[in-house]
C-alpha atoms as a printed R data frame, in Angstrom:
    type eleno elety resid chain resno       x       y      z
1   ATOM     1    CA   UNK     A     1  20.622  10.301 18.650
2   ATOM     2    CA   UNK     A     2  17.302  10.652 20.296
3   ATOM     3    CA   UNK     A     3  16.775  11.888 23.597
4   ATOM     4    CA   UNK     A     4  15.580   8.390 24.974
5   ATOM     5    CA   UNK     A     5  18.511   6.912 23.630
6   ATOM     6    CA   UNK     A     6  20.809   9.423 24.653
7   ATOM     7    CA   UNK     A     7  19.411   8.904 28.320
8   ATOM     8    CA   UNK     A     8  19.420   4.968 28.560
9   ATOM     9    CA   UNK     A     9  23.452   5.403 27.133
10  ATOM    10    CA   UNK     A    10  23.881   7.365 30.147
11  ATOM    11    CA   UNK     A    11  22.689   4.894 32.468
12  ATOM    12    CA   UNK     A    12  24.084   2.182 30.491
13  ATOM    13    CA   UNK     A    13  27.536   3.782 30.985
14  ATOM    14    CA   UNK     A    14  27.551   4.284 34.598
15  ATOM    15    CA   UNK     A    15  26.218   0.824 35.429
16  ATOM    16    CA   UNK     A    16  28.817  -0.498 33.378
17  ATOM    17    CA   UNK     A    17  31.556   1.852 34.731
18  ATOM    18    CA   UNK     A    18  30.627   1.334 38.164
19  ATOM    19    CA   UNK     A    19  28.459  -1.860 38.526
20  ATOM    20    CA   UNK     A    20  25.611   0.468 40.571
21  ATOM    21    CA   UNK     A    21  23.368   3.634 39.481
22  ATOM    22    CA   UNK     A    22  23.078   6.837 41.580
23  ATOM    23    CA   UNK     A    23  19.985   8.387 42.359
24  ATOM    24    CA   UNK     A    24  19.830  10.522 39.240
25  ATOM    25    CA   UNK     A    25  20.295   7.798 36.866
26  ATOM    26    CA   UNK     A    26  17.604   6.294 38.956
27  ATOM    27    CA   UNK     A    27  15.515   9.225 38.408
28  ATOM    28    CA   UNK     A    28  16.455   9.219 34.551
29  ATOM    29    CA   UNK     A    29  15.787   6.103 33.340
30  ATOM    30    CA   UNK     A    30  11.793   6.146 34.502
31  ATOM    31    CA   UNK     A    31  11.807   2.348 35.260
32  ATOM    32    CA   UNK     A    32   8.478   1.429 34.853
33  ATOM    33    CA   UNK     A    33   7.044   3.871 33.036
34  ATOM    34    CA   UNK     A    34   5.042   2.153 29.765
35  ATOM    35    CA   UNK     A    35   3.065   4.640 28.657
36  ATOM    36    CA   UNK     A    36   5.382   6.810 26.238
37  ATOM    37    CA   UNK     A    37   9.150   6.434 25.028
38  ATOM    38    CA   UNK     A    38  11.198   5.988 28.535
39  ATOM    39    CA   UNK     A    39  15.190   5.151 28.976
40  ATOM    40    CA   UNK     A    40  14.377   2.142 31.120
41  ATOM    41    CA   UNK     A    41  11.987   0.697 28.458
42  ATOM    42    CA   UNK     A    42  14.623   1.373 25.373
43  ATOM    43    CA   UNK     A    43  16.972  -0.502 27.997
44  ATOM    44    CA   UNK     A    44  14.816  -3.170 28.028
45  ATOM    45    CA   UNK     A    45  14.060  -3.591 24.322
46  ATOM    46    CA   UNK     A    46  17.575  -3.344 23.701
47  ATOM    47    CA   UNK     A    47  18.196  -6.553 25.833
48  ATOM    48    CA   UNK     A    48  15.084  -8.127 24.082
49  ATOM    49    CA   UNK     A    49  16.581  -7.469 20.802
50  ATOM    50    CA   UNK     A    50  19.855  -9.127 21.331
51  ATOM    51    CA   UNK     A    51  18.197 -12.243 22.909
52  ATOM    52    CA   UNK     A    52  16.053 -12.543 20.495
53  ATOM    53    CA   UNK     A    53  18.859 -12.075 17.719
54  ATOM    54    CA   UNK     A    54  21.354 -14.681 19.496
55  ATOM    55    CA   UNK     A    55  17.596 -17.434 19.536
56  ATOM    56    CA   UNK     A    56  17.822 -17.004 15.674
57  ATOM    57    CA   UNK     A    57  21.101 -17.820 15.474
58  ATOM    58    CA   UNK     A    58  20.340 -21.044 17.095
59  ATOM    59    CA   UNK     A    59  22.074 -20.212 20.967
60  ATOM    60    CA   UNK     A    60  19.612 -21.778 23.403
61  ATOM    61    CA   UNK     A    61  20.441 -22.593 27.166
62  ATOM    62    CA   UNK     A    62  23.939 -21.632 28.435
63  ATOM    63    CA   UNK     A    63  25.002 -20.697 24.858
64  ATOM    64    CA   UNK     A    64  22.517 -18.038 24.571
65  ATOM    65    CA   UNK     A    65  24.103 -16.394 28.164
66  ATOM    66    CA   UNK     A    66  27.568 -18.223 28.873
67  ATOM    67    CA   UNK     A    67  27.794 -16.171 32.051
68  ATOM    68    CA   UNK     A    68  25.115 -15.128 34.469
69  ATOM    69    CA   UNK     A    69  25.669 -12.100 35.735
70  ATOM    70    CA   UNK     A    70  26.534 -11.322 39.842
71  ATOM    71    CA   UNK     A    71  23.956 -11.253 42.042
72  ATOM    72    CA   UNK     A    72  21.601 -13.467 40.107
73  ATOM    73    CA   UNK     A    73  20.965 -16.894 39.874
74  ATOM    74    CA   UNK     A    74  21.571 -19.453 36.882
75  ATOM    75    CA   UNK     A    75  17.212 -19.630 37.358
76  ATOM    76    CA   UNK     A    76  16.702 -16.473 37.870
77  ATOM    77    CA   UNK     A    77  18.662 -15.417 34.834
78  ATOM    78    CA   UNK     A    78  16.934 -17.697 32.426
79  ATOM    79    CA   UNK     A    79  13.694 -16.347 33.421
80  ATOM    80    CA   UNK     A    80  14.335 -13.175 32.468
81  ATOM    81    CA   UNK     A    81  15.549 -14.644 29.361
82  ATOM    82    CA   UNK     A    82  12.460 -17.019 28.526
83  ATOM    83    CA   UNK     A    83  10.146 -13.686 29.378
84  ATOM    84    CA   UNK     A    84  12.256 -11.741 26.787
85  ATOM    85    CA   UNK     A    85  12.013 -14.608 24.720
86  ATOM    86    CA   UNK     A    86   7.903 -13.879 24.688
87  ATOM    87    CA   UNK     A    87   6.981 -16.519 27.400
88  ATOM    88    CA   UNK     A    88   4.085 -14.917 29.455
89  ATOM    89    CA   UNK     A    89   4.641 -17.363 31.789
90  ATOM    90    CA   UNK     A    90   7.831 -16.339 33.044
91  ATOM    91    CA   UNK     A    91   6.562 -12.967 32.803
92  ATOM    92    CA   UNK     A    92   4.098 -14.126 35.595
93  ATOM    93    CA   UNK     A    93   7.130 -15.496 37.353
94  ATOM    94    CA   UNK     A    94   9.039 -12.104 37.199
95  ATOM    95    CA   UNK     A    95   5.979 -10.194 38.333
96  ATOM    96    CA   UNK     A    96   5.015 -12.601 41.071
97  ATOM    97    CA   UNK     A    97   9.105 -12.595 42.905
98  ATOM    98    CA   UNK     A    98  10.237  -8.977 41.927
99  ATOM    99    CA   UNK     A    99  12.325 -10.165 39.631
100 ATOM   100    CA   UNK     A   100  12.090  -7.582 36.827
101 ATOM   101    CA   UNK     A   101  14.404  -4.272 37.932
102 ATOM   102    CA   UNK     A   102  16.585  -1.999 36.196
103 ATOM   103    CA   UNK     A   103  19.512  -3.461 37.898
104 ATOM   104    CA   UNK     A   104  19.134  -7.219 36.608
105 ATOM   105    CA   UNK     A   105  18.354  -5.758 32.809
106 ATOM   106    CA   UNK     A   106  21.017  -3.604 32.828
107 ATOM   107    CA   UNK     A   107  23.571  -6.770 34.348
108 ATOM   108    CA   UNK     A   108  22.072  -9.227 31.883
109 ATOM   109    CA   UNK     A   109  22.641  -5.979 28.995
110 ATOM   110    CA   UNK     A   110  26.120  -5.706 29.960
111 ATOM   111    CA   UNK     A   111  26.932  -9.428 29.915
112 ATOM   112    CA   UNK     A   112  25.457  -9.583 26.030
113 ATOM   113    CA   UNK     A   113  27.618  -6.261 25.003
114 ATOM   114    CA   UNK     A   114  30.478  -8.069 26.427
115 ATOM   115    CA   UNK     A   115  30.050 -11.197 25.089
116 ATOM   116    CA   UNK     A   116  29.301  -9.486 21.408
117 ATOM   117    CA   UNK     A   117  32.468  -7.650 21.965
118 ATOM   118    CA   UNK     A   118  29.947  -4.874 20.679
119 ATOM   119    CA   UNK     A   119  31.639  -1.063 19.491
120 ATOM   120    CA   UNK     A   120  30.564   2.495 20.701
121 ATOM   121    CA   UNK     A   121  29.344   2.682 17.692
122 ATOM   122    CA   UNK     A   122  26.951  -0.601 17.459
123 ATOM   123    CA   UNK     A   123  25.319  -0.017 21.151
124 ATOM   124    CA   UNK     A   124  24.156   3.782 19.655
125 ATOM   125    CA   UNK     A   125  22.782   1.822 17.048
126 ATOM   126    CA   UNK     A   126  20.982  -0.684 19.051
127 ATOM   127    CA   UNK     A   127  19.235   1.996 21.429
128 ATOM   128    CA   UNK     A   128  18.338   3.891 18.861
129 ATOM   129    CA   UNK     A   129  16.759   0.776 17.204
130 ATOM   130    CA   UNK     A   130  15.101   0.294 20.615
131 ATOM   131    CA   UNK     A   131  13.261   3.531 21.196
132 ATOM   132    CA   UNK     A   132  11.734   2.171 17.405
133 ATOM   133    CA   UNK     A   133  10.494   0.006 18.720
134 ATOM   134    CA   UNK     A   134   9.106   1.606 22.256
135 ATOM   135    CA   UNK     A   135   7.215   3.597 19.418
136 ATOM   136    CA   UNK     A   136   5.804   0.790 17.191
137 ATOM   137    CA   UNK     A   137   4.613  -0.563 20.755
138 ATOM   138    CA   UNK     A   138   2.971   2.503 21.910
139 ATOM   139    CA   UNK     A   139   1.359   2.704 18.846
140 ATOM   140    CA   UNK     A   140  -0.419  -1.139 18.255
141 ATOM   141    CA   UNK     A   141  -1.339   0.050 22.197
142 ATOM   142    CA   UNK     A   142  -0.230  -4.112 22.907
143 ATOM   143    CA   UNK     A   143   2.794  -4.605 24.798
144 ATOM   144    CA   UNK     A   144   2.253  -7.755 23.602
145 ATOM   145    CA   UNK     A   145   2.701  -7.129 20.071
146 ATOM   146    CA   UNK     A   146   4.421  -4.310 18.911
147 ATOM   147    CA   UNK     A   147   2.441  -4.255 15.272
148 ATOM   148    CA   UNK     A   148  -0.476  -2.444 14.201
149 ATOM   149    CA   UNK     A   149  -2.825  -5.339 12.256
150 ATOM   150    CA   UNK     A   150  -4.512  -3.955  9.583
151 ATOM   151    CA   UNK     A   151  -1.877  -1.355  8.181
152 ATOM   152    CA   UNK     A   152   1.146  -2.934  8.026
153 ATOM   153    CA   UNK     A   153   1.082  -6.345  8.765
154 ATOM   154    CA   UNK     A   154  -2.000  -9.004  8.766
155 ATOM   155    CA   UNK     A   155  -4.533 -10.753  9.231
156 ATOM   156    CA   UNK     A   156  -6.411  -8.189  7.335
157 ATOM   157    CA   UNK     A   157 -10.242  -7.692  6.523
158 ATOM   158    CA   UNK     A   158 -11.304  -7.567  2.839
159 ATOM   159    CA   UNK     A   159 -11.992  -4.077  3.190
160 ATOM   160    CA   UNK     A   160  -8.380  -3.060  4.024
161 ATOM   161    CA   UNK     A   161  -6.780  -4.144  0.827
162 ATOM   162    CA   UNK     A   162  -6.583  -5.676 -2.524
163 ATOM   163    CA   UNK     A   163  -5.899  -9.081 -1.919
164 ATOM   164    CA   UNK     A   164  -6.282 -10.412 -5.654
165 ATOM   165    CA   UNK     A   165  -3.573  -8.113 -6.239
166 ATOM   166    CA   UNK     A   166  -1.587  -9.917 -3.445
167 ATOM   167    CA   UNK     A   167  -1.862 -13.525 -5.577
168 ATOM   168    CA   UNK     A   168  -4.024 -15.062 -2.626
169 ATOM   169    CA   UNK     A   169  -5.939 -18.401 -3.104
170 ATOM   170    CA   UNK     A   170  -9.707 -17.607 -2.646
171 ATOM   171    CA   UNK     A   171 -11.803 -20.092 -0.200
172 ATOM   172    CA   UNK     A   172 -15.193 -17.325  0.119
173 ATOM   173    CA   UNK     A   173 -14.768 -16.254  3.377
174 ATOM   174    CA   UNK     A   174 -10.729 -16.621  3.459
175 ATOM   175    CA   UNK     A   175  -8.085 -15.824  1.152
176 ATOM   176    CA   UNK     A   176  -5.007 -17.627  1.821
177 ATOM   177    CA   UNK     A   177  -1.229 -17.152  0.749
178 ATOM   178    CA   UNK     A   178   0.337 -19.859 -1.552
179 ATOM   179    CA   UNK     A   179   3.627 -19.393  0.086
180 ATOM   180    CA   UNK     A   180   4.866 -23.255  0.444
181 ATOM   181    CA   UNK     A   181   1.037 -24.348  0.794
182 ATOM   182    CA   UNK     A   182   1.021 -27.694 -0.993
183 ATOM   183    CA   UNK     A   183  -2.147 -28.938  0.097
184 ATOM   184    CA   UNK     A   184  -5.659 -27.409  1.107
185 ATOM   185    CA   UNK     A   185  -8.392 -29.033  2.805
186 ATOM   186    CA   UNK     A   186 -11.154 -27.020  3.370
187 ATOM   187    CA   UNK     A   187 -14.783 -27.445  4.860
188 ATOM   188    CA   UNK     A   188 -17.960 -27.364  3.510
189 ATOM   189    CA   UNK     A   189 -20.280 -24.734  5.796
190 ATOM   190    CA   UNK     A   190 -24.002 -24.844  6.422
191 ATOM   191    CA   UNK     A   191 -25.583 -21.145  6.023
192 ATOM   192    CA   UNK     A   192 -26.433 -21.584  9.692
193 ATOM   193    CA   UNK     A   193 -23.039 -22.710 10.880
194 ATOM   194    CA   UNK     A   194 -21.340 -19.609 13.643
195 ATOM   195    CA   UNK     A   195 -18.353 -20.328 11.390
196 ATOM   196    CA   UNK     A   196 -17.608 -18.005  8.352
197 ATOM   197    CA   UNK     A   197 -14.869 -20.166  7.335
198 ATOM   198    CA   UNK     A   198 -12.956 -22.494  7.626
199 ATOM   199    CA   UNK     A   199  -9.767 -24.571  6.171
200 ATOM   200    CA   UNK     A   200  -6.867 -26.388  6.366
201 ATOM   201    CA   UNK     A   201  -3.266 -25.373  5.498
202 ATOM   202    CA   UNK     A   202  -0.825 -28.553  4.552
203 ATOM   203    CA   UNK     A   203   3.276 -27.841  4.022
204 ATOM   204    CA   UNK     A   204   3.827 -30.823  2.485
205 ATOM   205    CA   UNK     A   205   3.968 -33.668  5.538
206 ATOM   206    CA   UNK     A   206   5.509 -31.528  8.217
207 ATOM   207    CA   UNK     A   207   3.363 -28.788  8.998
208 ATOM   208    CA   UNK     A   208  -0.021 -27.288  9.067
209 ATOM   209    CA   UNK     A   209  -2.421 -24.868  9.889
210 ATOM   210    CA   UNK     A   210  -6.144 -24.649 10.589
211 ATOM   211    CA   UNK     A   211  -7.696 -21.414 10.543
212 ATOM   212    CA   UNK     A   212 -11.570 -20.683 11.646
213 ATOM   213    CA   UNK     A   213 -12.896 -17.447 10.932
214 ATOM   214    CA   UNK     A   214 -16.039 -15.734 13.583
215 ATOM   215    CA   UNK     A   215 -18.067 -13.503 13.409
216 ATOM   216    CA   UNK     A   216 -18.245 -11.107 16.107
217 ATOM   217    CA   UNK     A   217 -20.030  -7.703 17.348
218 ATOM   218    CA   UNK     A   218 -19.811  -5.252 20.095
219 ATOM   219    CA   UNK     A   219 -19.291  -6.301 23.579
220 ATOM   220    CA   UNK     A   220 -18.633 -10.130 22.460
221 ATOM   221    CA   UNK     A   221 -15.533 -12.184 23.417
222 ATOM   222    CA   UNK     A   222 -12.188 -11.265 21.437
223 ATOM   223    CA   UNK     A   223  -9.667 -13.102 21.394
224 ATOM   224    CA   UNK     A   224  -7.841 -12.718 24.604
225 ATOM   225    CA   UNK     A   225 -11.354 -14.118 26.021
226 ATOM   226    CA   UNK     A   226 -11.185 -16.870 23.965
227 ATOM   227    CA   UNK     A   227  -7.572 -17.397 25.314
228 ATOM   228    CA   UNK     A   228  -8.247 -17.704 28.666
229 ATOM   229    CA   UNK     A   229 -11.458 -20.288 27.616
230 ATOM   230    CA   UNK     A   230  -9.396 -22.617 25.571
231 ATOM   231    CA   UNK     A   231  -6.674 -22.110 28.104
232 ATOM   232    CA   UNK     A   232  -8.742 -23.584 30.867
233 ATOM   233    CA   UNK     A   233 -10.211 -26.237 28.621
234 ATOM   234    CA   UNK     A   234  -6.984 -27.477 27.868
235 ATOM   235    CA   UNK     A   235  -5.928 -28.089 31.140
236 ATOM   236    CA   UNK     A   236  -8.904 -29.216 32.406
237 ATOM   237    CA   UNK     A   237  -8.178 -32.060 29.588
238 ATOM   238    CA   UNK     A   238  -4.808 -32.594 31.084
239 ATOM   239    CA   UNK     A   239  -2.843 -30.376 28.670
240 ATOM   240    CA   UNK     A   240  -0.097 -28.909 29.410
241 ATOM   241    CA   UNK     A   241  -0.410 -25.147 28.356
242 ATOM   242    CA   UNK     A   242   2.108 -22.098 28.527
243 ATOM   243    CA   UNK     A   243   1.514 -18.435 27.089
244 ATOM   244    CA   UNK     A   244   3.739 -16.573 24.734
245 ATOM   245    CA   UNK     A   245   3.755 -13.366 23.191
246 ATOM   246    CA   UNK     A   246   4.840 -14.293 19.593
247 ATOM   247    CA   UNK     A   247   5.054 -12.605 16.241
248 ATOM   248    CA   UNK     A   248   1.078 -12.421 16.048
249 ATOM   249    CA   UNK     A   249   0.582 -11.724 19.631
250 ATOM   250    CA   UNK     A   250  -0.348 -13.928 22.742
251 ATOM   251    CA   UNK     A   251  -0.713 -17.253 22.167
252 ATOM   252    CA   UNK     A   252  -0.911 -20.896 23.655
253 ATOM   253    CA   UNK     A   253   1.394 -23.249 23.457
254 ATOM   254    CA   UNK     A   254   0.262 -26.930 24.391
255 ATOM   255    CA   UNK     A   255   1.001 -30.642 24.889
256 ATOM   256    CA   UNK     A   256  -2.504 -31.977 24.336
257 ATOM   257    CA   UNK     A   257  -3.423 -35.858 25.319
258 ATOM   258    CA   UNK     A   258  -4.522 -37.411 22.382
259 ATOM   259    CA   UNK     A   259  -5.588 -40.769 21.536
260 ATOM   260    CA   UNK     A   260  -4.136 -42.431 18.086
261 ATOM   261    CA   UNK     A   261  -5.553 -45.122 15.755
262 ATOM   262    CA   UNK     A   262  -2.047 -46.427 15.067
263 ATOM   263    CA   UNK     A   263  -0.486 -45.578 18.274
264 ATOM   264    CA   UNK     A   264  -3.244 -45.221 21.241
265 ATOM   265    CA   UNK     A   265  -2.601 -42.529 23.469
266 ATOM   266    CA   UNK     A   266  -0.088 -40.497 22.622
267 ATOM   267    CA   UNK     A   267   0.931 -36.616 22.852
268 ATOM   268    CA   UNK     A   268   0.623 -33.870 20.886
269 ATOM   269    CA   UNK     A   269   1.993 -30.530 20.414
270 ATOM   270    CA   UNK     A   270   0.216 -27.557 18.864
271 ATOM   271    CA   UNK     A   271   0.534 -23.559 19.401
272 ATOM   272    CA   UNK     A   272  -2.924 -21.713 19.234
273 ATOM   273    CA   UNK     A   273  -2.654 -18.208 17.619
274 ATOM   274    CA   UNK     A   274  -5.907 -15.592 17.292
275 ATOM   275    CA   UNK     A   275  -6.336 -12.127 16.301
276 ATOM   276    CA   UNK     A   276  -9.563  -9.961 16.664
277 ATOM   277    CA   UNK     A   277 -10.413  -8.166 13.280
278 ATOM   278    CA   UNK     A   278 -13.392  -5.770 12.374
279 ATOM   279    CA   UNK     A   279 -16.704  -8.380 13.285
280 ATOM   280    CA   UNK     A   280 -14.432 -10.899 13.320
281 ATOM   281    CA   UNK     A   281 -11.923 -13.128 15.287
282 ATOM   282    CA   UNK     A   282  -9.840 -15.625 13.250
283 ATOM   283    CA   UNK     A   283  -7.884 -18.660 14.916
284 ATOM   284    CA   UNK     A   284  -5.453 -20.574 13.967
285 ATOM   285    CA   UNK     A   285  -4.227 -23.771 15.398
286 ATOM   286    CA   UNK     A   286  -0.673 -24.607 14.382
287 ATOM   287    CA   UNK     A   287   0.256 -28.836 14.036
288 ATOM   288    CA   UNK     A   288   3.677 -30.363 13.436
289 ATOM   289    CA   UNK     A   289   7.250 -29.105 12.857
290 ATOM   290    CA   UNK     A   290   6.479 -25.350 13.443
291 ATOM   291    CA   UNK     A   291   4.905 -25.617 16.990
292 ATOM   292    CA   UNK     A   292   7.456 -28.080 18.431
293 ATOM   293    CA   UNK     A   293   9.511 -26.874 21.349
294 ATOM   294    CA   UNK     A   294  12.874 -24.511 20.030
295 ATOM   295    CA   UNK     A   295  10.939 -24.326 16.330
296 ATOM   296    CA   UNK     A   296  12.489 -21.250 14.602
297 ATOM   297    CA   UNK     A   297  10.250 -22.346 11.668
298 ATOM   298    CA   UNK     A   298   7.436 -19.343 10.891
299 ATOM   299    CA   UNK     A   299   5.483 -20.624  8.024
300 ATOM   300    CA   UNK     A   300   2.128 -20.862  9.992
301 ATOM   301    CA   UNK     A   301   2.670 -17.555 11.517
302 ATOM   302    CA   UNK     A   302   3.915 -16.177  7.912
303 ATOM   303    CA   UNK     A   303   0.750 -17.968  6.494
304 ATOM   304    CA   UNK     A   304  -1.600 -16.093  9.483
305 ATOM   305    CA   UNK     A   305  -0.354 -13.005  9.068
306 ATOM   306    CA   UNK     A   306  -1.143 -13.245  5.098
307 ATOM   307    CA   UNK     A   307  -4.723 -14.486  5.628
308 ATOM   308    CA   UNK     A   308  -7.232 -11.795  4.281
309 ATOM   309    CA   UNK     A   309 -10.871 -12.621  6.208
310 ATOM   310    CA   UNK     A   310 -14.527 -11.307  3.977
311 ATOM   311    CA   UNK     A   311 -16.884 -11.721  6.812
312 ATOM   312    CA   UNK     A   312 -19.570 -10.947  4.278
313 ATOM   313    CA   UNK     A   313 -19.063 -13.744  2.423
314 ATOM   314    CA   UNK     A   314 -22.346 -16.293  2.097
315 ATOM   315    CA   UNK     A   315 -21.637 -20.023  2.072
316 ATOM   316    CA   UNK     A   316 -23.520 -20.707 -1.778
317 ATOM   317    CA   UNK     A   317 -26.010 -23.157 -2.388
318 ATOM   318    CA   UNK     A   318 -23.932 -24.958 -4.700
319 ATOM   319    CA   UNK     A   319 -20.326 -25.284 -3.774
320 ATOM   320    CA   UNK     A   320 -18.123 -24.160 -6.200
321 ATOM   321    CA   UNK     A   321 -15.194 -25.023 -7.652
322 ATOM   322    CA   UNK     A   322 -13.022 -24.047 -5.933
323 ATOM   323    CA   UNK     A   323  -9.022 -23.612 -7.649
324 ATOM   324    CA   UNK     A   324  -6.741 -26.057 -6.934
325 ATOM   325    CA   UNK     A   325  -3.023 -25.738 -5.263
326 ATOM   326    CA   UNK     A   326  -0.476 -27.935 -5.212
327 ATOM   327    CA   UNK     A   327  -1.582 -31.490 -4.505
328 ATOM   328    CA   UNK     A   328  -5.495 -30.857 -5.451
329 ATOM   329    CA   UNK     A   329  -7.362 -28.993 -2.815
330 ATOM   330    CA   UNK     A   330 -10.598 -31.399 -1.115
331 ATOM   331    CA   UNK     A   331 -13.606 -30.045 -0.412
332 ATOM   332    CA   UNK     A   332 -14.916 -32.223  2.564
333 ATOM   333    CA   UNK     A   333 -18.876 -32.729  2.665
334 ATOM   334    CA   UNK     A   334 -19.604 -32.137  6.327
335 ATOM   335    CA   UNK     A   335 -20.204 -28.892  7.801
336 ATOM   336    CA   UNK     A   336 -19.483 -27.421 11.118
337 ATOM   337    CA   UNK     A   337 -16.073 -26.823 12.171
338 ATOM   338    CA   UNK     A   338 -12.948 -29.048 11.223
339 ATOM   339    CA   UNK     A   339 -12.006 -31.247 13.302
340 ATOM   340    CA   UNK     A   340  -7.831 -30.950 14.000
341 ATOM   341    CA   UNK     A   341  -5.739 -32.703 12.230
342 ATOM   342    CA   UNK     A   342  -2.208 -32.244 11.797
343 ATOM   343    CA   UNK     A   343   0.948 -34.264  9.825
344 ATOM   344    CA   UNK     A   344   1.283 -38.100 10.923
């Protein structure tokens, strides 16, 4: 067992054995250290892991904890919970009241061992799966997503790998996965347009996803800059908006005011993913099914994280012709970018 591992089982024991640490477990789990491999941190990712593992098997609300732990609140508990969850709002929350110690991880941790009438045996196993993935977070050097783009998962730029090896559809300046796609719409670019590409990702009538492609150099706006732009557009619209740290990273998740042809104003719900690349940002904005509220459906992010971006790529004079997928893919005949659109 590693060291780390063999550390936080330490602490985990005693606060289980006597419901309170002394000063040298204090001392030896480093809570709040982030910067390398620490007890407290495995501790943590080892409660993330199980919450996140009950969530796919489909426990939400009192399911997901049955009993909240002394000392805390029902609210205080499901904070902690959403944050694990990836909502950077309750994050925020847990920063803002103190909420985040050793003590309440380790009381929540003990309550899921419990409940999982978990073996020796299978909490070794979890902390040593957790100080895997203290390292895979050191190394993407994101706390808020614990995956290194470009090596071993996606978006990628052309010049990281062989993407007509991978079976991708080619639209110029993006090649897309075929995974489920059933439709494609994707727009027609000026040479002069600030967008390199841009399309439209159908899964038959229940989901979709629109990815735009920018280019980008030194110094300008990435992606968490764009965040915090379309995060204060939003609401000054009237959206309701709440940040998560997902499988791609931080993104948005909004209830946007919309107004319908068939059914005047209305609501809609959409999840707004990005990722910064070499001279490039792509976005994605993620419509129906997949972004509602408790969706445990990843296409779109599956779809993202398969998207290969050629920022060299020059819009021809002639369009060509482009190959079809599923349901014929449309070429539309306006440029500049897409407008949304998502599945009635």
């Amino acid at each position: 067992m590693a060291v780390e591992a063999s550390e936080a089982r330490a602490v985990l024991d005693e606060f289980t054995r006597d419901g309170r640490l002394s000063p040298s477990s204090l001392e030896r789990a480093e809570w709040g250290t982030w910067d390398r491999v620490a007890p407290g941190w495995v501790l943590l990712l080892s409660l993330k892991a199980l919450v996140l593992f009950r969530w796919e098997e489909g426990r939400t609300g009192p399911e997901l904890l049955p009993d909240v732990p002394a000392g805390m609140s029902r609210n205080e508990s499901d904070n902690l919970i959403e944050m694990l969850r990836g909502s950077l709002s309750a994050a925020a929350v847990a920063r803002t009241t103190g909420g985040l110690t050793l003590e309440r991880v380790l009381s929540l941790l003990v309550c899921v061992i419990a409940d999982e009438a978990m073996t020796h045996q299978e909490v070794d196993t979890l902390l040593e799966s957790a100080v895997a993935l203290n390292e895979e977070a050191l190394q993407a050097a994101d706390l808020s997503r614990p995956l290194y783009r470009g090596t071993d998962v996606g978006p990628w730029d052309v010049s990281e790998t062989d993407w007509e090896a991978m079976g991708l559809l080619d639209l110029g300046g993006l090649k897309v996965p075929r995974t489920e796609v059933s439709k494609v719409d994707l727009n027609s670019l000026d040479s002069d347009t600030e967008v390199l590409a841009a399309a439209v990702l159908f899964r038959g009538t229940t989901a979709s996803l629109q990815l735009q492609a920018f280019p980008t150099s030194s110094g300008e706006p990435g992606w968490g800059t764009i965040c915090d732009r379309l995060e204060a557009n939003l609401r000054s619209r009237g959206a309701e908006v709440e940040r998560w740290s997902e499988r791609v990273g931080v993104e948005l998740r909004a209830v946007v005011p919309v107004v319908s042809e068939t059914r005047g104003r209305d609501r809609m719900t959409v999840r707004y993913i990005g990722c910064d690349g070499p001279g490039w940002v792509l976005r994605g904005v993620i419509g129906g099914a997949p972004a509602l509220p408790g969706s445990r459906d990843d296409w779109a992010y599956g779809c993202f994280q398969g998207v290969v971006v050629d920022p060299a790529f020059v819009v021809p004079s002639v369009a060509p012709a482009w190959p079809a997928v599923g349901d014929p893919l449309r070429s539309r005949d306006r440029s500049g970018i897409i407008p949304l659109r998502f599945p009635e």
